Every structure is written in structure tokens, then in C-alpha cells.
Amino acid sequence: AQTVTQSQPEMSVQEAETVTLSCTYDTSESDYYLFWYKQPPSRQMILVIRQEAYKQQNATENRFSVNFQKAAKSFSLKISDSQLGDAAMYFCAYRSAGYALNFGKGTSLLVTP
Amino acid sequence: KAGVTQTPRYLIKTRGQQVTLSCSPISGHRSVSWYQQTPGQGLQFLFEYFSETQRNKGNFPGRFSGRQFSNSRSEMNVSTLELGDSALYLCASVRTSGNQETQYFGPGTRLLVL
């Protein structure tokens, strides 16, 4: 079974600074997809960014970017110019074809002024 | 485009009762997935439906069931509720583009079992 590990239960960053959230996964598949979701206090899960395993180029979405290391099975999220609205629980998720999303336990991000 | 709609948003039930939760996916999306989120177990997959057929099922007891209608709306049912069923139930609308799938989540239904 595929497992997703987020080793940082909590992280803190100052406004305007950069923070990196870690995620590792275990799989024997070669074709899969990786995601970062954000869950603010409203509990609405919001897709932040996605990465296809076959793509070597790291995905970016505005202030959010990933560092995808396929051989190391690592998928970290970098948030640049952090804003107060970035405070939330962040979940790393994995999906291979024919299977459901498999989530990590989450990292709680605190943004301080 | 309207987002994923889940009803009701909040629900309080007592042990032994049953409950039905509803999910309307984004227009044009034919697949719906359901997840249970609890503080202890995190996010766990319940089941996935595509064109009215269950395509995947998670490791939950038979008390948990679901279905999908021809308009892609989905319902999940939990019978004989237990205290441990208290959770946030999330529905995701799945967009398929070629071999790529992306899940967009609804606001969830918070179920409290007393």
C-alpha cells in the first residue's frame, strides 16, 4: 500500500518569509500524481498544486512551488512571501491510476505577523 | 462554475440511527469520491463512484454505503450509527482530462453522533 508521510506536524513562518513543508511517499508505481491541499479553519479542502510523476519540471502556482524528487520519493511544498491567509493545515496526497487519494497526516502552518 | 455542494452542512444524530448525506459535483464531472476525516485517523477514503457505478471502496464496514444518480449527484448512507462515526465527511468532484484526474472538494458535512 502506498503511504504518505508528513514529518512536520507544525510549522511556523513570519509574514513575507518563505517556508518549506516536507512530504515523502512510498510506492512501487511509476505513474502517479501528487497533490498539496490546504484546509483552513473553515475545513474546506482547497487544491494548492499538483504534480504528475512523469513530468520532470517542478510545478508552480504563483507563490507556491514544489520540489519533486522522484528517485527520493520526496515532494516538498515551498510557499514564498507568506501571507496571513496561508495559515492552514496542509495535506500532501498521492494518487495512482485506479486508486483513491491517499493523504498524509497534515502539517499545521502558523503565519505570524 | 458552481462548486461542489454538500448537504446538510451539520448533523446531530444519536447512536443506532441512520443518516444520509448528499453531494452534488461540479457540472460536467461524472465521478465523485467520499472521504471521512477524524482527528485520530485523518483523511480516509470511503468510496468512489463513476457514472453510477462504484469504482473503488475503502476499508469501511458495510454500514457505510453509497450510490450515484444519473445526474452525477451522490449520496452516502451510514446505518446503525456509532459514536466513532462522528467526523467531517468530505465529497470530492473529480475532473478527468485524458489520464489526469483532479479532485475538488466540497465544504463537508459535520456529523456528530451522541
PDB file of N, CA, C and O in Angstrom, chain A residues 38-96:
ATOM      1  N   LYS A  38      -4.805  22.467   0.877  1.00  0.00           N
ATOM      2  CA  LYS A  38      -4.829  23.375   2.029  1.00  0.00           C
ATOM      3  C   LYS A  38      -6.208  23.274   2.675  1.00  0.00           C
ATOM      4  O   LYS A  38      -7.233  23.275   1.965  1.00  0.00           O
ATOM      5  N   GLN A  39      -6.238  23.171   4.002  1.00  0.00           N
ATOM      6  CA  GLN A  39      -7.507  23.143   4.715  1.00  0.00           C
ATOM      7  C   GLN A  39      -7.491  24.215   5.796  1.00  0.00           C
ATOM      8  O   GLN A  39      -6.944  24.012   6.869  1.00  0.00           O
ATOM      9  N   PRO A  40      -8.100  25.357   5.521  1.00  0.00           N
ATOM     10  CA  PRO A  40      -8.169  26.428   6.525  1.00  0.00           C
ATOM     11  C   PRO A  40      -9.174  26.069   7.611  1.00  0.00           C
ATOM     12  O   PRO A  40      -9.812  25.021   7.537  1.00  0.00           O
ATOM     13  N   PRO A  41      -9.338  26.918   8.612  1.00  0.00           N
ATOM     14  CA  PRO A  41     -10.285  26.621   9.694  1.00  0.00           C
ATOM     15  C   PRO A  41     -11.715  26.344   9.222  1.00  0.00           C
ATOM     16  O   PRO A  41     -12.464  25.657   9.904  1.00  0.00           O
ATOM     17  N   SER A  42     -12.081  26.841   8.068  1.00  0.00           N
ATOM     18  CA  SER A  42     -13.418  26.555   7.534  1.00  0.00           C
ATOM     19  C   SER A  42     -13.585  25.084   7.169  1.00  0.00           C
ATOM     20  O   SER A  42     -14.704  24.616   6.945  1.00  0.00           O
ATOM     21  N   ARG A  43     -12.476  24.337   7.110  1.00  0.00           N
ATOM     22  CA  ARG A  43     -12.431  22.903   6.795  1.00  0.00           C
ATOM     23  C   ARG A  43     -12.610  22.610   5.301  1.00  0.00           C
ATOM     24  O   ARG A  43     -12.636  21.450   4.903  1.00  0.00           O
ATOM     25  N   GLN A  44     -12.745  23.643   4.481  1.00  0.00           N
ATOM     26  CA  GLN A  44     -12.847  23.434   3.031  1.00  0.00           C
ATOM     27  C   GLN A  44     -11.475  23.032   2.492  1.00  0.00           C
ATOM     28  O   GLN A  44     -10.503  23.747   2.670  1.00  0.00           O
ATOM     29  N   MET A  45     -11.395  21.912   1.833  1.00  0.00           N
ATOM     30  CA  MET A  45     -10.136  21.449   1.240  1.00  0.00           C
ATOM     31  C   MET A  45      -9.931  22.154  -0.087  1.00  0.00           C
ATOM     32  O   MET A  45     -10.772  22.058  -0.982  1.00  0.00           O
ATOM     33  N   ILE A  46      -8.799  22.824  -0.213  1.00  0.00           N
ATOM     34  CA  ILE A  46      -8.524  23.605  -1.410  1.00  0.00           C
ATOM     35  C   ILE A  46      -7.269  23.061  -2.086  1.00  0.00           C
ATOM     36  O   ILE A  46      -6.227  22.907  -1.441  1.00  0.00           O
ATOM     37  N   LEU A  47      -7.382  22.770  -3.363  1.00  0.00           N
ATOM     38  CA  LEU A  47      -6.223  22.286  -4.111  1.00  0.00           C
ATOM     39  C   LEU A  47      -5.226  23.427  -4.286  1.00  0.00           C
ATOM     40  O   LEU A  47      -5.567  24.489  -4.775  1.00  0.00           O
ATOM     41  N   VAL A  48      -3.994  23.175  -3.873  1.00  0.00           N
ATOM     42  CA  VAL A  48      -2.942  24.183  -3.988  1.00  0.00           C
ATOM     43  C   VAL A  48      -2.129  23.960  -5.254  1.00  0.00           C
ATOM     44  O   VAL A  48      -1.902  24.882  -6.040  1.00  0.00           O
ATOM     45  N   ILE A  49      -1.699  22.723  -5.447  1.00  0.00           N
ATOM     46  CA  ILE A  49      -0.808  22.452  -6.564  1.00  0.00           C
ATOM     47  C   ILE A  49      -0.795  20.955  -6.833  1.00  0.00           C
ATOM     48  O   ILE A  49      -1.043  20.159  -5.921  1.00  0.00           O
ATOM     49  N   ARG A  50      -0.524  20.567  -8.072  1.00  0.00           N
ATOM     50  CA  ARG A  50      -0.444  19.155  -8.431  1.00  0.00           C
ATOM     51  C   ARG A  50       0.802  18.929  -9.270  1.00  0.00           C
ATOM     52  O   ARG A  50       1.299  19.835  -9.940  1.00  0.00           O
ATOM     53  N   GLN A  51       1.269  17.682  -9.243  1.00  0.00           N
ATOM     54  CA  GLN A  51       2.469  17.308  -9.989  1.00  0.00           C
ATOM     55  C   GLN A  51       2.270  15.921 -10.585  1.00  0.00           C
ATOM     56  O   GLN A  51       1.878  14.993  -9.863  1.00  0.00           O
ATOM     57  N   GLU A  52       2.520  15.800 -11.872  1.00  0.00           N
ATOM     58  CA  GLU A  52       2.469  14.487 -12.494  1.00  0.00           C
ATOM     59  C   GLU A  52       3.854  13.856 -12.385  1.00  0.00           C
ATOM     60  O   GLU A  52       4.858  14.527 -12.663  1.00  0.00           O
ATOM     61  N   ALA A  53       3.915  12.596 -12.044  1.00  0.00           N
ATOM     62  CA  ALA A  53       5.212  11.942 -11.817  1.00  0.00           C
ATOM     63  C   ALA A  53       6.063  11.881 -13.078  1.00  0.00           C
ATOM     64  O   ALA A  53       7.292  11.869 -13.011  1.00  0.00           O
ATOM     65  N   TYR A  54       5.402  11.845 -14.248  1.00  0.00           N
ATOM     66  CA  TYR A  54       6.164  11.727 -15.493  1.00  0.00           C
ATOM     67  C   TYR A  54       6.794  13.053 -15.914  1.00  0.00           C
ATOM     68  O   TYR A  54       7.625  13.098 -16.818  1.00  0.00           O
ATOM     69  N   LYS A  55       6.389  14.128 -15.267  1.00  0.00           N
ATOM     70  CA  LYS A  55       6.945  15.433 -15.600  1.00  0.00           C
ATOM     71  C   LYS A  55       8.173  15.721 -14.732  1.00  0.00           C
ATOM     72  O   LYS A  55       8.099  15.636 -13.503  1.00  0.00           O
ATOM     73  N   GLN A  56       9.258  16.064 -15.362  1.00  0.00           N
ATOM     74  CA  GLN A  56      10.470  16.378 -14.614  1.00  0.00           C
ATOM     75  C   GLN A  56      10.434  17.788 -14.053  1.00  0.00           C
ATOM     76  O   GLN A  56      11.026  18.077 -13.014  1.00  0.00           O
ATOM     77  N   GLN A  57       9.727  18.667 -14.745  1.00  0.00           N
ATOM     78  CA  GLN A  57       9.672  20.058 -14.309  1.00  0.00           C
ATOM     79  C   GLN A  57       8.797  20.183 -13.079  1.00  0.00           C
ATOM     80  O   GLN A  57       7.684  19.651 -13.034  1.00  0.00           O
ATOM     81  N   ASN A  58       9.289  20.930 -12.091  1.00  0.00           N
ATOM     82  CA  ASN A  58       8.521  21.148 -10.875  1.00  0.00           C
ATOM     83  C   ASN A  58       7.354  22.099 -11.142  1.00  0.00           C
ATOM     84  O   ASN A  58       7.493  23.108 -11.822  1.00  0.00           O
ATOM     85  N   ALA A  59       6.209  21.772 -10.569  1.00  0.00           N
ATOM     86  CA  ALA A  59       5.024  22.609 -10.743  1.00  0.00           C
ATOM     87  C   ALA A  59       5.126  23.885  -9.912  1.00  0.00           C
ATOM     88  O   ALA A  59       5.737  23.897  -8.830  1.00  0.00           O
ATOM     89  N   THR A  60       4.545  24.949 -10.452  1.00  0.00           N
ATOM     90  CA  THR A  60       4.473  26.214  -9.715  1.00  0.00           C
ATOM     91  C   THR A  60       3.086  26.809  -9.919  1.00  0.00           C
ATOM     92  O   THR A  60       2.474  26.652 -10.988  1.00  0.00           O
ATOM     93  N   GLU A  61       2.603  27.463  -8.866  1.00  0.00           N
ATOM     94  CA  GLU A  61       1.325  28.181  -8.924  1.00  0.00           C
ATOM     95  C   GLU A  61       1.509  29.445  -8.095  1.00  0.00           C
ATOM     96  O   GLU A  61       1.369  29.439  -6.881  1.00  0.00           O
ATOM     97  N   ASN A  62       1.835  30.517  -8.786  1.00  0.00           N
ATOM     98  CA  ASN A  62       2.028  31.804  -8.112  1.00  0.00           C
ATOM     99  C   ASN A  62       3.091  31.675  -7.014  1.00  0.00           C
ATOM    100  O   ASN A  62       4.250  31.371  -7.313  1.00  0.00           O
ATOM    101  N   ARG A  63       2.730  31.880  -5.758  1.00  0.00           N
ATOM    102  CA  ARG A  63       3.705  31.838  -4.674  1.00  0.00           C
ATOM    103  C   ARG A  63       4.032  30.411  -4.215  1.00  0.00           C
ATOM    104  O   ARG A  63       4.880  30.221  -3.338  1.00  0.00           O
ATOM    105  N   PHE A  64       3.350  29.435  -4.780  1.00  0.00           N
ATOM    106  CA  PHE A  64       3.526  28.053  -4.361  1.00  0.00           C
ATOM    107  C   PHE A  64       4.324  27.280  -5.414  1.00  0.00           C
ATOM    108  O   PHE A  64       4.029  27.366  -6.605  1.00  0.00           O
ATOM    109  N   SER A  65       5.291  26.532  -4.967  1.00  0.00           N
ATOM    110  CA  SER A  65       6.060  25.694  -5.878  1.00  0.00           C
ATOM    111  C   SER A  65       6.438  24.408  -5.158  1.00  0.00           C
ATOM    112  O   SER A  65       6.384  24.342  -3.925  1.00  0.00           O
ATOM    113  N   VAL A  66       6.762  23.410  -5.937  1.00  0.00           N
ATOM    114  CA  VAL A  66       7.138  22.128  -5.340  1.00  0.00           C
ATOM    115  C   VAL A  66       8.555  21.769  -5.750  1.00  0.00           C
ATOM    116  O   VAL A  66       9.072  22.222  -6.765  1.00  0.00           O
ATOM    117  N   ASN A  67       9.157  20.936  -4.930  1.00  0.00           N
ATOM    118  CA  ASN A  67      10.438  20.309  -5.263  1.00  0.00           C
ATOM    119  C   ASN A  67      10.172  18.814  -5.316  1.00  0.00           C
ATOM    120  O   ASN A  67      10.035  18.157  -4.282  1.00  0.00           O
ATOM    121  N   PHE A  68      10.039  18.302  -6.515  1.00  0.00           N
ATOM    122  CA  PHE A  68       9.700  16.901  -6.729  1.00  0.00           C
ATOM    123  C   PHE A  68      10.965  16.125  -7.029  1.00  0.00           C
ATOM    124  O   PHE A  68      11.637  16.362  -8.045  1.00  0.00           O
ATOM    125  N   GLN A  69      11.295  15.207  -6.149  1.00  0.00           N
ATOM    126  CA  GLN A  69      12.466  14.352  -6.313  1.00  0.00           C
ATOM    127  C   GLN A  69      11.965  12.912  -6.429  1.00  0.00           C
ATOM    128  O   GLN A  69      11.745  12.233  -5.417  1.00  0.00           O
ATOM    129  N   LYS A  70      11.792  12.458  -7.667  1.00  0.00           N
ATOM    130  CA  LYS A  70      11.152  11.160  -7.884  1.00  0.00           C
ATOM    131  C   LYS A  70      11.968  10.006  -7.309  1.00  0.00           C
ATOM    132  O   LYS A  70      11.427   9.107  -6.695  1.00  0.00           O
ATOM    133  N   ALA A  71      13.262  10.041  -7.518  1.00  0.00           N
ATOM    134  CA  ALA A  71      14.098   8.934  -7.032  1.00  0.00           C
ATOM    135  C   ALA A  71      14.068   8.868  -5.511  1.00  0.00           C
ATOM    136  O   ALA A  71      14.047   7.786  -4.919  1.00  0.00           O
ATOM    137  N   ALA A  72      14.037  10.002  -4.880  1.00  0.00           N
ATOM    138  CA  ALA A  72      14.000  10.051  -3.417  1.00  0.00           C
ATOM    139  C   ALA A  72      12.582   9.940  -2.883  1.00  0.00           C
ATOM    140  O   ALA A  72      12.390   9.850  -1.664  1.00  0.00           O
ATOM    141  N   LYS A  73      11.590   9.953  -3.761  1.00  0.00           N
ATOM    142  CA  LYS A  73      10.172   9.904  -3.371  1.00  0.00           C
ATOM    143  C   LYS A  73       9.860  11.026  -2.384  1.00  0.00           C
ATOM    144  O   LYS A  73       9.306  10.797  -1.296  1.00  0.00           O
ATOM    145  N   SER A  74      10.236  12.204  -2.799  1.00  0.00           N
ATOM    146  CA  SER A  74      10.054  13.385  -1.969  1.00  0.00           C
ATOM    147  C   SER A  74       9.288  14.439  -2.751  1.00  0.00           C
ATOM    148  O   SER A  74       9.507  14.620  -3.961  1.00  0.00           O
ATOM    149  N   PHE A  75       8.415  15.154  -2.054  1.00  0.00           N
ATOM    150  CA  PHE A  75       7.533  16.123  -2.724  1.00  0.00           C
ATOM    151  C   PHE A  75       7.272  17.256  -1.743  1.00  0.00           C
ATOM    152  O   PHE A  75       6.272  17.260  -1.038  1.00  0.00           O
ATOM    153  N   SER A  76       8.144  18.233  -1.701  1.00  0.00           N
ATOM    154  CA  SER A  76       8.007  19.313  -0.733  1.00  0.00           C
ATOM    155  C   SER A  76       7.322  20.518  -1.365  1.00  0.00           C
ATOM    156  O   SER A  76       7.396  20.741  -2.574  1.00  0.00           O
ATOM    157  N   LEU A  77       6.656  21.286  -0.528  1.00  0.00           N
ATOM    158  CA  LEU A  77       5.929  22.490  -0.955  1.00  0.00           C
ATOM    159  C   LEU A  77       6.631  23.712  -0.403  1.00  0.00           C
ATOM    160  O   LEU A  77       6.868  23.799   0.804  1.00  0.00           O
ATOM    161  N   LYS A  78       6.942  24.642  -1.288  1.00  0.00           N
ATOM    162  CA  LYS A  78       7.547  25.891  -0.867  1.00  0.00           C
ATOM    163  C   LYS A  78       6.540  27.011  -1.043  1.00  0.00           C
ATOM    164  O   LYS A  78       5.949  27.176  -2.115  1.00  0.00           O
ATOM    165  N   ILE A  79       6.346  27.764   0.038  1.00  0.00           N
ATOM    166  CA  ILE A  79       5.449  28.924   0.000  1.00  0.00           C
ATOM    167  C   ILE A  79       6.323  30.171   0.140  1.00  0.00           C
ATOM    168  O   ILE A  79       7.007  30.352   1.161  1.00  0.00           O
ATOM    169  N   SER A  80       6.312  30.990  -0.864  1.00  0.00           N
ATOM    170  CA  SER A  80       7.107  32.222  -0.851  1.00  0.00           C
ATOM    171  C   SER A  80       6.239  33.398  -0.445  1.00  0.00           C
ATOM    172  O   SER A  80       5.019  33.379  -0.637  1.00  0.00           O
ATOM    173  N   ASP A  81       6.890  34.429   0.126  1.00  0.00           N
ATOM    174  CA  ASP A  81       6.166  35.639   0.510  1.00  0.00           C
ATOM    175  C   ASP A  81       4.896  35.266   1.296  1.00  0.00           C
ATOM    176  O   ASP A  81       3.780  35.639   0.927  1.00  0.00           O
ATOM    177  N   SER A  82       5.073  34.533   2.372  1.00  0.00           N
ATOM    178  CA  SER A  82       3.936  34.012   3.144  1.00  0.00           C
ATOM    179  C   SER A  82       2.984  35.123   3.589  1.00  0.00           C
ATOM    180  O   SER A  82       3.419  36.225   3.960  1.00  0.00           O
ATOM    181  N   GLN A  83       1.710  34.809   3.530  1.00  0.00           N
ATOM    182  CA  GLN A  83       0.665  35.757   3.936  1.00  0.00           C
ATOM    183  C   GLN A  83      -0.153  35.153   5.071  1.00  0.00           C
ATOM    184  O   GLN A  83      -0.194  33.931   5.240  1.00  0.00           O
ATOM    185  N   LEU A  84      -0.801  36.029   5.820  1.00  0.00           N
ATOM    186  CA  LEU A  84      -1.610  35.552   6.946  1.00  0.00           C
ATOM    187  C   LEU A  84      -2.660  34.540   6.489  1.00  0.00           C
ATOM    188  O   LEU A  84      -2.987  33.589   7.199  1.00  0.00           O
ATOM    189  N   GLY A  85      -3.169  34.745   5.283  1.00  0.00           N
ATOM    190  CA  GLY A  85      -4.183  33.839   4.757  1.00  0.00           C
ATOM    191  C   GLY A  85      -3.659  32.458   4.398  1.00  0.00           C
ATOM    192  O   GLY A  85      -4.425  31.559   4.079  1.00  0.00           O
ATOM    193  N   ASP A  86      -2.349  32.280   4.450  1.00  0.00           N
ATOM    194  CA  ASP A  86      -1.771  30.957   4.175  1.00  0.00           C
ATOM    195  C   ASP A  86      -1.862  30.037   5.385  1.00  0.00           C
ATOM    196  O   ASP A  86      -1.612  28.832   5.274  1.00  0.00           O
ATOM    197  N   ALA A  87      -2.208  30.588   6.527  1.00  0.00           N
ATOM    198  CA  ALA A  87      -2.308  29.771   7.737  1.00  0.00           C
ATOM    199  C   ALA A  87      -3.408  28.727   7.559  1.00  0.00           C
ATOM    200  O   ALA A  87      -4.554  29.054   7.247  1.00  0.00           O
ATOM    201  N   ALA A  88      -3.041  27.487   7.718  1.00  0.00           N
ATOM    202  CA  ALA A  88      -3.976  26.387   7.471  1.00  0.00           C
ATOM    203  C   ALA A  88      -3.276  25.070   7.753  1.00  0.00           C
ATOM    204  O   ALA A  88      -2.083  25.025   8.050  1.00  0.00           O
ATOM    205  N   MET A  89      -4.039  23.993   7.628  1.00  0.00           N
ATOM    206  CA  MET A  89      -3.454  22.646   7.624  1.00  0.00           C
ATOM    207  C   MET A  89      -3.172  22.308   6.173  1.00  0.00           C
ATOM    208  O   MET A  89      -4.035  22.508   5.305  1.00  0.00           O
ATOM    209  N   TYR A  90      -1.974  21.794   5.916  1.00  0.00           N
ATOM    210  CA  TYR A  90      -1.590  21.422   4.560  1.00  0.00           C
ATOM    211  C   TYR A  90      -1.435  19.902   4.479  1.00  0.00           C
ATOM    212  O   TYR A  90      -0.723  19.292   5.279  1.00  0.00           O
ATOM    213  N   PHE A  91      -2.089  19.323   3.494  1.00  0.00           N
ATOM    214  CA  PHE A  91      -2.043  17.880   3.297  1.00  0.00           C
ATOM    215  C   PHE A  91      -1.365  17.550   1.979  1.00  0.00           C
ATOM    216  O   PHE A  91      -1.699  18.115   0.938  1.00  0.00           O
ATOM    217  N   CYS A  92      -0.452  16.632   2.054  1.00  0.00           N
ATOM    218  CA  CYS A  92       0.171  16.061   0.873  1.00  0.00           C
ATOM    219  C   CYS A  92      -0.638  14.823   0.506  1.00  0.00           C
ATOM    220  O   CYS A  92      -1.084  14.076   1.399  1.00  0.00           O
ATOM    221  N   ALA A  93      -0.863  14.609  -0.783  1.00  0.00           N
ATOM    222  CA  ALA A  93      -1.676  13.463  -1.191  1.00  0.00           C
ATOM    223  C   ALA A  93      -1.081  12.820  -2.433  1.00  0.00           C
ATOM    224  O   ALA A  93      -0.469  13.484  -3.273  1.00  0.00           O
ATOM    225  N   TYR A  94      -1.305  11.538  -2.526  1.00  0.00           N
ATOM    226  CA  TYR A  94      -0.783  10.712  -3.624  1.00  0.00           C
ATOM    227  C   TYR A  94      -1.941   9.970  -4.269  1.00  0.00           C
ATOM    228  O   TYR A  94      -2.870   9.521  -3.596  1.00  0.00           O
ATOM    229  N   ARG A  95      -1.853   9.841  -5.587  1.00  0.00           N
ATOM    230  CA  ARG A  95      -2.848   9.021  -6.268  1.00  0.00           C
ATOM    231  C   ARG A  95      -2.211   8.339  -7.462  1.00  0.00           C
ATOM    232  O   ARG A  95      -1.521   8.971  -8.257  1.00  0.00           O
ATOM    233  N   SER A  96      -2.435   7.044  -7.564  1.00  0.00           N
ATOM    234  CA  SER A  96      -2.033   6.341  -8.781  1.00  0.00           C
ATOM    235  C   SER A  96      -3.300   5.920  -9.507  1.00  0.00           C
ATOM    236  O   SER A  96      -4.383   5.902  -8.924  1.00  0.00           O
TER     237      SER A  96
END
